[in-house]
Coordinates of C-alpha atoms in Angstrom, one line a residue:
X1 CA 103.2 132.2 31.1
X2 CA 101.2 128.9 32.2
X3 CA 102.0 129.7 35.7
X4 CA 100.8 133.6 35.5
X5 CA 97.5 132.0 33.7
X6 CA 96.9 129.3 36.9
X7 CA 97.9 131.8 39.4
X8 CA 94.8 134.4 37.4
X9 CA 92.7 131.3 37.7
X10 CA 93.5 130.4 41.5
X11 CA 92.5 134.5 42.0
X12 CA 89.2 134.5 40.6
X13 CA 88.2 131.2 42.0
X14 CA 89.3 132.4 45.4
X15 CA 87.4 135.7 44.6
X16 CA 84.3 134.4 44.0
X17 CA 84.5 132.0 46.8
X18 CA 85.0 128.6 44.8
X19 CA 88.1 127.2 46.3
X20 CA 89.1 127.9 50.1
X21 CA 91.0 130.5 51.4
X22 CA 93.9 129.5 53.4
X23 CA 95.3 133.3 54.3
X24 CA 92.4 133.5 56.7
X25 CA 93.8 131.1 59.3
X26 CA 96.9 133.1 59.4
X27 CA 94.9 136.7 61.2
X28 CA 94.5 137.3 64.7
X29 CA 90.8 139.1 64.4
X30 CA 91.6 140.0 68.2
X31 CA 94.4 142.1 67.2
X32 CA 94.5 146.0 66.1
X33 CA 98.5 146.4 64.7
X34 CA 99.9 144.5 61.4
X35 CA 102.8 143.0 63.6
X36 CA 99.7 141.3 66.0
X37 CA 97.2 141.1 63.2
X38 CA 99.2 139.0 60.5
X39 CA 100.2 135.2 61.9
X40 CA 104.2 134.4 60.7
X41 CA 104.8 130.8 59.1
X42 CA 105.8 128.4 61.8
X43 CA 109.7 128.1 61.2
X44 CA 110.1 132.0 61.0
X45 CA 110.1 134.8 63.2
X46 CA 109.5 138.5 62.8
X47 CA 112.2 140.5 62.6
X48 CA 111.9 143.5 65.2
X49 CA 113.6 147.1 64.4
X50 CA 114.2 149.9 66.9
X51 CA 111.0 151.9 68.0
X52 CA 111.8 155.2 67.0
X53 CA 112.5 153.6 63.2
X54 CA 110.3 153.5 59.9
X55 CA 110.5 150.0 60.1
X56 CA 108.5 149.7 63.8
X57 CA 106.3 152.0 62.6
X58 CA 105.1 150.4 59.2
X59 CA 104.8 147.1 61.5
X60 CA 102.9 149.1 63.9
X61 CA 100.1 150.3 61.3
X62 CA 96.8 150.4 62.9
X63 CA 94.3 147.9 61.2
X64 CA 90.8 148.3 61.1
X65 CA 88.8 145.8 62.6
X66 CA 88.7 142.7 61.1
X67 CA 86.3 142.0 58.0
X68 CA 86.4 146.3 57.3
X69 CA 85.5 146.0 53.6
X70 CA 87.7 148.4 50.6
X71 CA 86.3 151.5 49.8
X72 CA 87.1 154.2 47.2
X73 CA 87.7 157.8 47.5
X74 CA 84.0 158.4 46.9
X75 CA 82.5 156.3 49.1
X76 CA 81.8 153.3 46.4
X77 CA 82.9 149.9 47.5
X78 CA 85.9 148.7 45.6
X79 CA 84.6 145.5 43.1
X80 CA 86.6 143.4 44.3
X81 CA 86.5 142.4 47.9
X82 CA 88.0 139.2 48.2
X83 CA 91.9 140.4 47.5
X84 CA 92.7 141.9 50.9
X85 CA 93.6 140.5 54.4
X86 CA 92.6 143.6 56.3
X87 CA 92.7 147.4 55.9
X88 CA 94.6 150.1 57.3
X89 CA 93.4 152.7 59.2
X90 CA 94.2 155.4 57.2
X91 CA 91.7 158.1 55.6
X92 CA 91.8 158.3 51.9
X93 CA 90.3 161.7 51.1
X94 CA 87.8 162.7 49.1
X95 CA 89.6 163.4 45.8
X96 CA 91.2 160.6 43.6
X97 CA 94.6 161.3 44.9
X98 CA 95.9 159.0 47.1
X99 CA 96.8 155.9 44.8
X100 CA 99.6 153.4 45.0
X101 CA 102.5 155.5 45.1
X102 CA 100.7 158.4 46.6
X103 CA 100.2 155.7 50.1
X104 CA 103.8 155.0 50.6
X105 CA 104.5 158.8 50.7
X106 CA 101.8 159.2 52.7
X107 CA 102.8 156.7 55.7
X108 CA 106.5 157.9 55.4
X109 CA 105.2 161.3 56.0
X110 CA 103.1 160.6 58.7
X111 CA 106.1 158.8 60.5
X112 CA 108.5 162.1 60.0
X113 CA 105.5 164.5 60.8
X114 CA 104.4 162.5 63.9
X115 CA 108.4 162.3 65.1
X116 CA 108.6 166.4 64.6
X117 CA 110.9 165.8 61.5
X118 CA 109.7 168.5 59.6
X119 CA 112.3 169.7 57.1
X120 CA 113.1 165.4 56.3
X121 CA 109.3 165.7 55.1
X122 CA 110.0 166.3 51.0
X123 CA 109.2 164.5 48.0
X124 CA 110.1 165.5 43.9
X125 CA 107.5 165.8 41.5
X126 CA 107.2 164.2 38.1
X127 CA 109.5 167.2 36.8
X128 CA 111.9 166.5 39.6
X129 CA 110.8 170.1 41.1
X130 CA 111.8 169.1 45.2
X131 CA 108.5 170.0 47.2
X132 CA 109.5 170.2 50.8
X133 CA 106.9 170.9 53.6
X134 CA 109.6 173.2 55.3
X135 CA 107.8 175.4 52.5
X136 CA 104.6 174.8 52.9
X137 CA 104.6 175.4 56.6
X138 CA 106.2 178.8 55.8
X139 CA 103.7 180.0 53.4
X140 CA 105.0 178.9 50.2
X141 CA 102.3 177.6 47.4
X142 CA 103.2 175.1 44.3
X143 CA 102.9 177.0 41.1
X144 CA 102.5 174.6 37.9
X145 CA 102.2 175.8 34.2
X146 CA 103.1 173.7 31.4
X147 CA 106.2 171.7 32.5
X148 CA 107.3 174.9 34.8
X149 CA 107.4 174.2 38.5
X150 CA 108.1 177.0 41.4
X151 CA 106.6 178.6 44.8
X152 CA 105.4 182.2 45.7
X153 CA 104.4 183.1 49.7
X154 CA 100.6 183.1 49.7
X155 CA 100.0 182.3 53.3
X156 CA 101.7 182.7 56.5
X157 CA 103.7 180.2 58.7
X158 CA 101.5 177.3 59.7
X159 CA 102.3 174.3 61.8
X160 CA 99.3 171.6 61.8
X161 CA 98.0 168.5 60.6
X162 CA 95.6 169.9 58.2
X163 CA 98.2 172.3 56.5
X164 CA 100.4 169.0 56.4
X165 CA 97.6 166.9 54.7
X166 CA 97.4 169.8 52.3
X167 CA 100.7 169.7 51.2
X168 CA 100.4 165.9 51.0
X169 CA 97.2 166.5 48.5
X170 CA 99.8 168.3 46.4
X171 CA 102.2 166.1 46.4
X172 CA 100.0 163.3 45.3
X173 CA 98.6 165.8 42.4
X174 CA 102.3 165.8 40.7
X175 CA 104.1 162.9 42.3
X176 CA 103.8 158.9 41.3
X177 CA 105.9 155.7 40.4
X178 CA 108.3 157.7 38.2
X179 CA 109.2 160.0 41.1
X180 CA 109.4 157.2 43.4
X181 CA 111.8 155.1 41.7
X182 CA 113.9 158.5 40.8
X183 CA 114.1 159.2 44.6
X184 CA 115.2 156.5 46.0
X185 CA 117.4 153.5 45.8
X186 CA 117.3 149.6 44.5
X187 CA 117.6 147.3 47.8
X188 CA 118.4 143.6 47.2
X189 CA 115.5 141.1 48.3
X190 CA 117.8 140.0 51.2
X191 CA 117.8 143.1 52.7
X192 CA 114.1 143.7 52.4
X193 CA 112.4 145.3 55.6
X194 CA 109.2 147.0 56.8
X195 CA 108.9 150.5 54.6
X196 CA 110.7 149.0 51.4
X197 CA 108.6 148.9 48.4
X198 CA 107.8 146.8 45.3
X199 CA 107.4 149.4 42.1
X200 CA 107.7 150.2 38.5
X201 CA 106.0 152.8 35.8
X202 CA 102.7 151.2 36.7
X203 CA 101.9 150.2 40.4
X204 CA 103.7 150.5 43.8
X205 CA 103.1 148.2 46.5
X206 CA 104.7 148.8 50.5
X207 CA 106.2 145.9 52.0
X208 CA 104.7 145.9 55.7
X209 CA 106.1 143.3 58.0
X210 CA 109.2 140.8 57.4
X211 CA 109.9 137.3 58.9
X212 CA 113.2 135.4 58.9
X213 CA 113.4 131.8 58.8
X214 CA 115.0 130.2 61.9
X215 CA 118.8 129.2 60.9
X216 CA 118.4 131.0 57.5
X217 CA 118.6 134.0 55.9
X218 CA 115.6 133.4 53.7
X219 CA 112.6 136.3 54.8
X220 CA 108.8 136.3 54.5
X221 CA 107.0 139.7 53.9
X222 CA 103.5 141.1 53.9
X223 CA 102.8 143.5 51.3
X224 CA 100.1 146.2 50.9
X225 CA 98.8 148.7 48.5
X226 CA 96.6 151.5 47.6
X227 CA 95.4 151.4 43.6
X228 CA 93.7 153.4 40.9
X229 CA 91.2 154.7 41.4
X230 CA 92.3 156.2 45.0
X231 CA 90.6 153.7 47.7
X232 CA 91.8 152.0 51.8
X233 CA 95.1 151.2 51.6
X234 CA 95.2 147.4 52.4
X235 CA 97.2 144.3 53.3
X236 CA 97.0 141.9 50.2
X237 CA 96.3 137.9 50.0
X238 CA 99.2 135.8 48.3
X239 CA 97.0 132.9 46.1
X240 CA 100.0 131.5 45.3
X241 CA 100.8 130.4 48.8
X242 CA 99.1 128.5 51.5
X243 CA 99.7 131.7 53.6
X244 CA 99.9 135.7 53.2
X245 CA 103.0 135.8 52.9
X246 CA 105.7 136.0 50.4
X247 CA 108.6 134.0 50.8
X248 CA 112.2 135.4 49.3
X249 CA 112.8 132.0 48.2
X250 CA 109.9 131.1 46.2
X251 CA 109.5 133.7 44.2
X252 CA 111.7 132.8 41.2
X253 CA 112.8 136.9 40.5
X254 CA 109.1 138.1 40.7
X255 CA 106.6 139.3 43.0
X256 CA 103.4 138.5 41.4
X257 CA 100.7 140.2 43.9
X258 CA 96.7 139.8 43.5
X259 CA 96.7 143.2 41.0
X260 CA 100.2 143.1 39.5
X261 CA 103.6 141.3 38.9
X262 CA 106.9 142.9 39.9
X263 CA 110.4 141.9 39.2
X264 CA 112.7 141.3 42.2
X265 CA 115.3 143.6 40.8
X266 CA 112.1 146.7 41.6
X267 CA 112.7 146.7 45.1
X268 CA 113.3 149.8 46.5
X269 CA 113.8 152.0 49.9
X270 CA 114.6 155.3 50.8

């Protein structure tokens, strides 16, 4: 508990600018891609992945340019400002949709929809109701009353990236953190990697790059999230390191992130 209460303090100190931030000194500014953008510790080293895999892609995120502030789904500024390390670049929408759960769908359907991999594009609702874009793409429409789920043609076959962000509106309607964790499976913190994820009833966060440490087997990880209400998805500070990122052997079973604290034992993949 006294730690949790000092770490609080550290983050509102850092927030409102009274103690010195040392995450800062770990960006590349010059660089447009998490892998480039993010610094590793000196004695580790980024662990690389295949370039047709999930994992290149989350490392290959595209970043806004550097100092690109948090905004909400409406356009208001997110209150807080001093939390993130950089923003990626990645619309929101206009609706209060796309929160924490909602973004890891999202950038796991943008890798299988940009790869062609149209019928792996699927996600269970709440309800467990399987929503596939195979679907969707053939006309199919979500039909929701009471705790009843199912799909009637209302359209015709449709291939493009607006149909696909309108399935992906859906999704987020009736998906979250329940359906998450019922979808996938628990992944040990050694065997964390670019697309896991940190998440439990209340919050999700995406791991998004992963460092080893040279001789070891001990990782580093970046993490990012989207929140409530729907706003950028963004890479997070750790205030309870001298850098952003996490290392596995320092975090004594928890993940405690600027917004929320996670046990170890909530990390997940697909």
């Amino acid at each position: 508990m006294l730690k949790r209460i000092i770490y609080i303090v550290l983050v509102l100190l850092a927030s409102y600018g009274c103690i010195s931030d040392s995450n800062e000194k770990y960006l590349n500014i010059n660089k447009d891609t998490i892998i480039e953008r993010v610094i590793p510790l000196t004695e580790y080293e980024i662990i690389t992945y295949p370039k047709d895999s999930f994992e290149y892609y989350v490392q290959h995120l595209k970043l806004k340019k550097d100092g690109e502030k948090v905004y909400l789904y409406d356009g208001t500024l997110k209150s807080n400002q001093k939390l993130h390390l950089a923003v990626i670049d990645l619309d929101v929408g206009n609706r209060d949709l796309q929160q924490c759960a909602d973004a890891i769908f999202r950038i796991r359907a943008e890798y299988l929809f940009e790869n062609k991999r149209y019928d792996e594009i699927a996600f269970h609702l709440t309800n467990g109701f399987v929503y596939k874009y195979s679907d969707y793409q053939a006309g199919y429409r979500l039909q929701v009353a009471a705790n009843e789920t199912w799909l009637e043609q209302k359209a015709d076959f449709k291939i493009s990236y607006q149909s696909f962000r309108e399935y992906l509106d859906e999704v987020f309607m009736y998906a979250g953190t329940l359906s998450l964790q019922n979808e996938t499976e628990q992944l040990a913190i050694k065997d964390i990697k670019p697309g896991s994820f940190f998440v439990d009833d209340g919050h999700a966060v995406l791991v998004v790059n992963v460092a080893q440490k040279k001789g070891s087997n001990e990782k580093a990880f970046i993490i990012a999230q989207s929140y409530t209400p729907a706003q950028s998805v963004h890479l997070l500070k750790n205030f309870n390191a001298n850098s952003p990122w996490y290392e596995s052997s320092k975090l004594n079973n928890k993940l405690v992130s600027p917004e929320w604290t996670f046990k170890i034992s909530e990390l997940r993949t697909y």
